[in-house]
């Protein structure tokens, strides 16, 4: 049987179409009614309520879809210390992996694999980005209580040899908000930066700066044509979701850094 021209709604009468539209409007109104029962400030709402408000707001508020650059999240010295620890780790203890994300893999290592700087990276990104920038900007509790890192990893793009990864195709991330911090000098590579497909804008940041963006805006890692580009990437989500992921991974008996839930992967752009 040929299903190629099968259309579920093609035989609806005008009155059935009207009924369907009314039903859909009712759902939208119910959602608005529910949101209107929530307290008016993020500080007074639960984590789940803040998540719900964010999921609604980001669709209607186009300013939330714009990336923002946060200067000097790490100092030049801090970047140097972090990068040295990464290179020391990859030279001796372990190699860069391309297995951690099931779609759109990067050449990366998880932050927790580099013990000398893992705690420093987690705690400074929590205070300098999660609590002070991401929570207020996206409407979460000002203490940072609502948010956690769903994944935090270092990425390497290299034009030094033909086999290394130089770019990352257009994708969205399986979380609420994403960011990347540049770890080496912006003059140590050519090309690079984060491209946002909708506006065509490529954001090129300086060493120690971060670009923060809605995880669902389609974006890509622009190809580097010379040198090496190192970034630290964070996928941010609400604590309940991160906890659920971890429970699911434990229950599935998946161990270590290769563990991956469906939402940790980067996702294909929706077919248009
Ligand atoms: O290379 C970049 O600037 C983007 C990286 C990215 O989007 C990711 O790792 O998910
Ligand atoms: Fe991404």
mmCIF file of C-alpha atoms and ligand atoms in Angstrom:
data_model
loop_
_atom_site.group_PDB
_atom_site.id
_atom_site.type_symbol
_atom_site.label_atom_id
_atom_site.label_comp_id
_atom_site.label_asym_id
_atom_site.label_seq_id
_atom_site.Cartn_x
_atom_site.Cartn_y
_atom_site.Cartn_z
ATOM 1 C CA UNK A 1 0.000 0.000 0.000
ATOM 2 C CA UNK A 2 1.358 3.435 -0.942
ATOM 3 C CA UNK A 3 1.176 5.932 1.967
ATOM 4 C CA UNK A 4 3.083 8.718 0.239
ATOM 5 C CA UNK A 5 0.095 10.989 -0.370
ATOM 6 C CA UNK A 6 -1.781 10.044 2.780
ATOM 7 C CA UNK A 7 -3.055 13.172 4.580
ATOM 8 C CA UNK A 8 -4.750 12.669 7.939
ATOM 9 C CA UNK A 9 -6.769 15.908 7.701
ATOM 10 C CA UNK A 10 -7.587 16.067 4.013
ATOM 11 C CA UNK A 11 -11.141 14.783 4.350
ATOM 12 C CA UNK A 12 -12.215 17.104 7.182
ATOM 13 C CA UNK A 13 -15.391 19.061 6.532
ATOM 14 C CA UNK A 14 -15.264 22.854 7.146
ATOM 15 C CA UNK A 15 -17.127 22.394 10.427
ATOM 16 C CA UNK A 16 -14.662 19.732 11.583
ATOM 17 C CA UNK A 17 -11.768 22.068 10.712
ATOM 18 C CA UNK A 18 -13.435 24.823 12.753
ATOM 19 C CA UNK A 19 -13.889 22.414 15.665
ATOM 20 C CA UNK A 20 -10.208 21.503 15.548
ATOM 21 C CA UNK A 21 -9.199 25.186 15.543
ATOM 22 C CA UNK A 22 -11.470 25.883 18.523
ATOM 23 C CA UNK A 23 -9.978 22.937 20.402
ATOM 24 C CA UNK A 24 -6.458 24.172 19.767
ATOM 25 C CA UNK A 25 -7.398 27.716 20.888
ATOM 26 C CA UNK A 26 -8.876 26.251 24.081
ATOM 27 C CA UNK A 27 -5.599 24.483 24.894
ATOM 28 C CA UNK A 28 -3.649 27.717 24.318
ATOM 29 C CA UNK A 29 -6.053 29.595 26.610
ATOM 30 C CA UNK A 30 -5.859 26.916 29.295
ATOM 31 C CA UNK A 31 -2.080 27.218 29.225
ATOM 32 C CA UNK A 32 -2.327 31.012 29.581
ATOM 33 C CA UNK A 33 -4.856 30.574 32.436
ATOM 34 C CA UNK A 34 -2.506 28.218 34.251
ATOM 35 C CA UNK A 35 0.432 30.606 33.876
ATOM 36 C CA UNK A 36 -1.688 33.476 35.182
ATOM 37 C CA UNK A 37 -2.202 31.585 38.469
ATOM 38 C CA UNK A 38 1.552 31.544 39.149
ATOM 39 C CA UNK A 39 3.191 34.080 41.482
ATOM 40 C CA UNK A 40 4.529 37.049 39.541
ATOM 41 C CA UNK A 41 8.257 36.797 40.330
ATOM 42 C CA UNK A 42 10.738 33.961 39.689
ATOM 43 C CA UNK A 43 11.765 34.099 43.359
ATOM 44 C CA UNK A 44 8.220 33.253 44.460
ATOM 45 C CA UNK A 45 7.639 30.470 41.929
ATOM 46 C CA UNK A 46 8.680 26.806 42.078
ATOM 47 C CA UNK A 47 11.378 25.479 39.762
ATOM 48 C CA UNK A 48 8.736 23.714 37.649
ATOM 49 C CA UNK A 49 6.711 26.936 37.355
ATOM 50 C CA UNK A 50 9.797 28.907 36.290
ATOM 51 C CA UNK A 51 10.557 26.247 33.692
ATOM 52 C CA UNK A 52 6.997 26.453 32.379
ATOM 53 C CA UNK A 53 7.125 30.258 32.166
ATOM 54 C CA UNK A 54 10.492 30.106 30.359
ATOM 55 C CA UNK A 55 9.216 27.528 27.830
ATOM 56 C CA UNK A 56 6.274 29.816 27.050
ATOM 57 C CA UNK A 57 8.210 33.098 27.100
ATOM 58 C CA UNK A 58 10.989 32.014 24.808
ATOM 59 C CA UNK A 59 8.544 31.365 22.008
ATOM 60 C CA UNK A 60 6.908 34.792 22.214
ATOM 61 C CA UNK A 61 9.802 37.001 23.381
ATOM 62 C CA UNK A 62 12.275 37.257 20.509
ATOM 63 C CA UNK A 63 14.851 39.007 22.709
ATOM 64 C CA UNK A 64 15.291 35.724 24.615
ATOM 65 C CA UNK A 65 16.249 34.055 21.332
ATOM 66 C CA UNK A 66 19.213 36.430 20.863
ATOM 67 C CA UNK A 67 22.638 35.254 22.036
ATOM 68 C CA UNK A 68 24.450 37.404 24.605
ATOM 69 C CA UNK A 69 28.197 37.788 25.115
ATOM 70 C CA UNK A 70 29.459 37.864 28.700
ATOM 71 C CA UNK A 71 32.992 39.288 28.857
ATOM 72 C CA UNK A 72 35.772 37.891 31.067
ATOM 73 C CA UNK A 73 34.044 34.951 32.701
ATOM 74 C CA UNK A 74 37.573 33.665 33.207
ATOM 75 C CA UNK A 75 40.716 35.830 33.331
ATOM 76 C CA UNK A 76 43.593 35.257 30.912
ATOM 77 C CA UNK A 77 45.478 33.476 33.713
ATOM 78 C CA UNK A 78 42.529 31.264 34.568
ATOM 79 C CA UNK A 79 42.143 30.286 30.889
ATOM 80 C CA UNK A 80 45.827 29.428 30.732
ATOM 81 C CA UNK A 81 45.627 27.254 33.865
ATOM 82 C CA UNK A 82 42.522 25.425 32.606
ATOM 83 C CA UNK A 83 43.967 24.818 29.138
ATOM 84 C CA UNK A 84 47.309 23.572 30.532
ATOM 85 C CA UNK A 85 45.463 21.053 32.722
ATOM 86 C CA UNK A 86 43.419 19.867 29.718
ATOM 87 C CA UNK A 87 46.507 19.437 27.542
ATOM 88 C CA UNK A 88 48.378 17.654 30.324
ATOM 89 C CA UNK A 89 45.429 15.287 30.749
ATOM 90 C CA UNK A 90 45.023 14.594 27.018
ATOM 91 C CA UNK A 91 48.785 14.068 26.558
ATOM 92 C CA UNK A 92 49.054 11.511 29.321
ATOM 93 C CA UNK A 93 45.869 10.133 30.832
ATOM 94 C CA UNK A 94 43.341 10.129 28.028
ATOM 95 C CA UNK A 95 42.457 11.092 24.514
ATOM 96 C CA UNK A 96 39.820 13.397 23.107
ATOM 97 C CA UNK A 97 36.607 11.508 22.449
ATOM 98 C CA UNK A 98 34.104 11.788 19.627
ATOM 99 C CA UNK A 99 31.660 9.341 21.233
ATOM 100 C CA UNK A 100 29.904 11.413 23.881
ATOM 101 C CA UNK A 101 27.073 12.885 21.819
ATOM 102 C CA UNK A 102 25.008 10.617 19.638
ATOM 103 C CA UNK A 103 24.151 13.288 17.063
ATOM 104 C CA UNK A 104 26.490 16.082 15.984
ATOM 105 C CA UNK A 105 29.476 14.762 17.981
ATOM 106 C CA UNK A 106 32.224 17.149 19.051
ATOM 107 C CA UNK A 107 35.817 16.196 19.800
ATOM 108 C CA UNK A 108 35.587 16.635 23.551
ATOM 109 C CA UNK A 109 36.291 15.566 27.124
ATOM 110 C CA UNK A 110 34.013 16.010 30.121
ATOM 111 C CA UNK A 111 35.147 18.622 32.652
ATOM 112 C CA UNK A 112 35.079 16.048 35.459
ATOM 113 C CA UNK A 113 37.780 14.031 33.651
ATOM 114 C CA UNK A 114 40.330 16.740 34.473
ATOM 115 C CA UNK A 115 40.406 16.611 38.292
ATOM 116 C CA UNK A 116 42.902 19.474 38.890
ATOM 117 C CA UNK A 117 40.480 22.055 37.521
ATOM 118 C CA UNK A 118 37.081 20.306 37.587
ATOM 119 C CA UNK A 119 35.916 21.870 40.865
ATOM 120 C CA UNK A 120 37.200 25.321 39.880
ATOM 121 C CA UNK A 121 35.444 25.174 36.495
ATOM 122 C CA UNK A 122 32.143 23.976 37.991
ATOM 123 C CA UNK A 123 32.089 26.501 40.828
ATOM 124 C CA UNK A 124 33.167 29.557 38.809
ATOM 125 C CA UNK A 125 30.705 28.782 36.003
ATOM 126 C CA UNK A 126 27.983 28.360 38.618
ATOM 127 C CA UNK A 127 28.602 31.748 40.279
ATOM 128 C CA UNK A 128 29.746 33.759 37.245
ATOM 129 C CA UNK A 129 27.230 32.417 34.683
ATOM 130 C CA UNK A 130 24.430 30.238 36.125
ATOM 131 C CA UNK A 131 23.556 32.406 39.109
ATOM 132 C CA UNK A 132 24.523 35.896 38.007
ATOM 133 C CA UNK A 133 23.646 35.824 34.282
ATOM 134 C CA UNK A 134 21.524 32.872 33.155
ATOM 135 C CA UNK A 135 19.057 32.740 36.082
ATOM 136 C CA UNK A 136 17.992 36.408 35.894
ATOM 137 C CA UNK A 137 18.056 36.620 32.089
ATOM 138 C CA UNK A 138 15.858 33.565 31.513
ATOM 139 C CA UNK A 139 13.527 34.067 34.489
ATOM 140 C CA UNK A 140 14.818 31.536 37.007
ATOM 141 C CA UNK A 141 15.252 31.865 40.791
ATOM 142 C CA UNK A 142 17.907 34.531 41.580
ATOM 143 C CA UNK A 143 19.794 32.155 43.893
ATOM 144 C CA UNK A 144 20.567 29.872 40.947
ATOM 145 C CA UNK A 145 18.592 27.167 42.788
ATOM 146 C CA UNK A 146 16.580 26.122 39.701
ATOM 147 C CA UNK A 147 19.448 25.369 37.333
ATOM 148 C CA UNK A 148 22.171 22.753 36.888
ATOM 149 C CA UNK A 149 24.663 21.668 34.271
ATOM 150 C CA UNK A 150 23.256 18.877 32.196
ATOM 151 C CA UNK A 151 26.644 18.485 30.532
ATOM 152 C CA UNK A 152 29.895 20.426 30.814
ATOM 153 C CA UNK A 153 32.776 19.597 28.500
ATOM 154 C CA UNK A 154 35.831 20.922 26.682
ATOM 155 C CA UNK A 155 35.842 20.925 22.878
ATOM 156 C CA UNK A 156 38.768 21.025 20.464
ATOM 157 C CA UNK A 157 38.603 22.088 16.810
ATOM 158 C CA UNK A 158 41.889 21.757 14.940
ATOM 159 C CA UNK A 159 43.071 22.677 11.449
ATOM 160 C CA UNK A 160 46.533 21.280 12.164
ATOM 161 C CA UNK A 161 45.855 17.891 10.603
ATOM 162 C CA UNK A 162 43.310 16.606 8.075
ATOM 163 C CA UNK A 163 41.631 14.130 10.428
ATOM 164 C CA UNK A 164 40.696 16.533 13.202
ATOM 165 C CA UNK A 165 37.285 18.127 13.604
ATOM 166 C CA UNK A 166 37.165 21.731 12.332
ATOM 167 C CA UNK A 167 33.465 22.622 12.565
ATOM 168 C CA UNK A 168 30.097 21.532 13.912
ATOM 169 C CA UNK A 169 26.948 21.448 11.752
ATOM 170 C CA UNK A 170 23.746 23.385 12.499
ATOM 171 C CA UNK A 171 21.903 21.829 15.438
ATOM 172 C CA UNK A 172 20.025 22.608 18.631
ATOM 173 C CA UNK A 173 21.122 21.372 22.059
ATOM 174 C CA UNK A 174 19.013 19.057 24.210
ATOM 175 C CA UNK A 175 18.638 21.424 27.160
ATOM 176 C CA UNK A 176 17.175 24.874 27.962
ATOM 177 C CA UNK A 177 20.159 27.222 27.636
ATOM 178 C CA UNK A 178 23.684 26.638 26.285
ATOM 179 C CA UNK A 179 26.943 28.544 26.430
ATOM 180 C CA UNK A 180 30.546 28.313 25.337
ATOM 181 C CA UNK A 181 33.649 30.012 26.737
ATOM 182 C CA UNK A 182 36.754 30.509 24.578
ATOM 183 C CA UNK A 183 39.830 29.049 26.288
ATOM 184 C CA UNK A 184 42.638 30.087 23.954
ATOM 185 C CA UNK A 185 43.549 33.290 22.130
ATOM 186 C CA UNK A 186 41.239 34.428 19.347
ATOM 187 C CA UNK A 187 44.397 35.020 17.262
ATOM 188 C CA UNK A 188 45.465 31.374 17.583
ATOM 189 C CA UNK A 189 43.008 30.293 14.870
ATOM 190 C CA UNK A 190 41.270 31.640 11.793
ATOM 191 C CA UNK A 191 37.536 31.234 11.171
ATOM 192 C CA UNK A 192 35.590 29.739 14.062
ATOM 193 C CA UNK A 193 32.893 31.342 16.212
ATOM 194 C CA UNK A 194 29.268 30.362 16.795
ATOM 195 C CA UNK A 195 26.874 30.922 13.895
ATOM 196 C CA UNK A 196 23.186 31.566 14.645
ATOM 197 C CA UNK A 197 21.268 30.371 11.629
ATOM 198 C CA UNK A 198 18.126 32.507 11.968
ATOM 199 C CA UNK A 199 19.969 35.851 11.900
ATOM 200 C CA UNK A 200 23.062 34.698 10.008
ATOM 201 C CA UNK A 201 25.149 36.278 12.771
ATOM 202 C CA UNK A 202 28.469 34.656 13.723
ATOM 203 C CA UNK A 203 29.463 35.494 17.289
ATOM 204 C CA UNK A 204 33.238 35.606 17.730
ATOM 205 C CA UNK A 205 34.314 36.059 21.322
ATOM 206 C CA UNK A 206 37.659 36.717 22.977
ATOM 207 C CA UNK A 207 39.635 34.461 25.278
ATOM 208 C CA UNK A 208 37.749 34.119 28.584
ATOM 209 C CA UNK A 209 34.436 35.481 27.217
ATOM 210 C CA UNK A 210 31.232 33.440 26.982
ATOM 211 C CA UNK A 211 28.375 33.374 24.505
ATOM 212 C CA UNK A 212 25.077 32.336 26.126
ATOM 213 C CA UNK A 213 21.992 31.383 24.096
ATOM 214 C CA UNK A 214 18.631 29.641 24.034
ATOM 215 C CA UNK A 215 19.513 25.981 23.333
ATOM 216 C CA UNK A 216 16.793 25.649 20.710
ATOM 217 C CA UNK A 217 18.018 28.441 18.422
ATOM 218 C CA UNK A 218 19.678 26.646 15.571
ATOM 219 C CA UNK A 219 23.450 27.215 15.730
ATOM 220 C CA UNK A 220 26.737 25.830 14.399
ATOM 221 C CA UNK A 221 30.476 25.862 15.133
ATOM 222 C CA UNK A 222 32.007 27.714 12.154
ATOM 223 C CA UNK A 223 34.890 25.954 10.443
ATOM 224 C CA UNK A 224 38.384 26.995 11.458
ATOM 225 C CA UNK A 225 40.858 27.244 8.590
ATOM 226 C CA UNK A 226 44.036 27.648 10.641
ATOM 227 C CA UNK A 227 45.257 26.788 14.140
ATOM 228 C CA UNK A 228 43.305 25.313 17.060
ATOM 229 C CA UNK A 229 40.183 26.538 18.887
ATOM 230 C CA UNK A 230 39.397 25.333 22.429
ATOM 231 C CA UNK A 231 36.072 26.049 24.122
ATOM 232 C CA UNK A 232 34.245 24.942 27.250
ATOM 233 C CA UNK A 233 30.608 24.099 26.441
ATOM 234 C CA UNK A 234 27.785 23.981 28.997
ATOM 235 C CA UNK A 235 24.267 22.587 28.595
ATOM 236 C CA UNK A 236 22.006 24.067 31.291
ATOM 237 C CA UNK A 237 18.678 22.658 32.425
ATOM 238 C CA UNK A 238 16.449 22.681 35.498
ATOM 239 C CA UNK A 239 17.605 20.608 38.476
ATOM 240 C CA UNK A 240 14.601 18.261 38.322
ATOM 241 C CA UNK A 241 15.354 17.367 34.698
ATOM 242 C CA UNK A 242 19.051 16.827 35.384
ATOM 243 C CA UNK A 243 18.171 14.606 38.373
ATOM 244 C CA UNK A 244 15.743 12.567 36.240
ATOM 245 C CA UNK A 245 18.406 12.088 33.564
ATOM 246 C CA UNK A 246 20.849 10.822 36.135
ATOM 247 C CA UNK A 247 18.289 8.438 37.616
ATOM 248 C CA UNK A 248 17.410 7.079 34.174
ATOM 249 C CA UNK A 249 21.082 6.510 33.362
ATOM 250 C CA UNK A 250 21.635 4.747 36.679
ATOM 251 C CA UNK A 251 18.556 2.568 36.197
ATOM 252 C CA UNK A 252 19.699 1.679 32.688
ATOM 253 C CA UNK A 253 23.060 0.669 34.165
ATOM 254 C CA UNK A 254 24.992 2.977 31.884
ATOM 255 C CA UNK A 255 28.265 3.941 33.505
ATOM 256 C CA UNK A 256 30.665 6.853 33.334
ATOM 257 C CA UNK A 257 31.063 9.660 30.860
ATOM 258 C CA UNK A 258 29.688 7.678 27.928
ATOM 259 C CA UNK A 259 26.270 7.701 29.533
ATOM 260 C CA UNK A 260 23.787 9.621 27.459
ATOM 261 C CA UNK A 261 20.115 10.300 27.724
ATOM 262 C CA UNK A 262 18.091 11.297 24.709
ATOM 263 C CA UNK A 263 18.254 14.978 25.612
ATOM 264 C CA UNK A 264 22.005 15.129 26.066
ATOM 265 C CA UNK A 265 22.480 14.718 22.391
ATOM 266 C CA UNK A 266 22.422 17.555 19.961
ATOM 267 C CA UNK A 267 19.354 17.379 17.786
ATOM 268 C CA UNK A 268 18.733 17.537 14.096
ATOM 269 C CA UNK A 269 17.128 20.744 12.913
ATOM 270 C CA UNK A 270 13.396 20.186 12.426
ATOM 271 C CA UNK A 271 12.492 19.290 8.840
ATOM 272 C CA UNK A 272 10.931 22.255 7.084
HETATM 273 O O1 LIG B 1 31.706 25.698 18.351
HETATM 274 C C1 LIG B 1 30.800 26.421 18.730
HETATM 275 O O2 LIG B 1 30.895 27.655 18.800
HETATM 276 C C2 LIG B 1 29.457 25.819 19.096
HETATM 277 C C3 LIG B 1 29.547 24.568 19.926
HETATM 278 C C4 LIG B 1 28.209 23.976 20.155
HETATM 279 O O3 LIG B 1 27.218 24.462 19.702
HETATM 280 C C5 LIG B 1 28.057 22.748 20.955
HETATM 281 O O4 LIG B 1 29.073 22.200 21.413
HETATM 282 O O5 LIG B 1 26.912 22.294 21.131
HETATM 283 FE FE1 LIG B 2 25.391 23.493 20.465
#
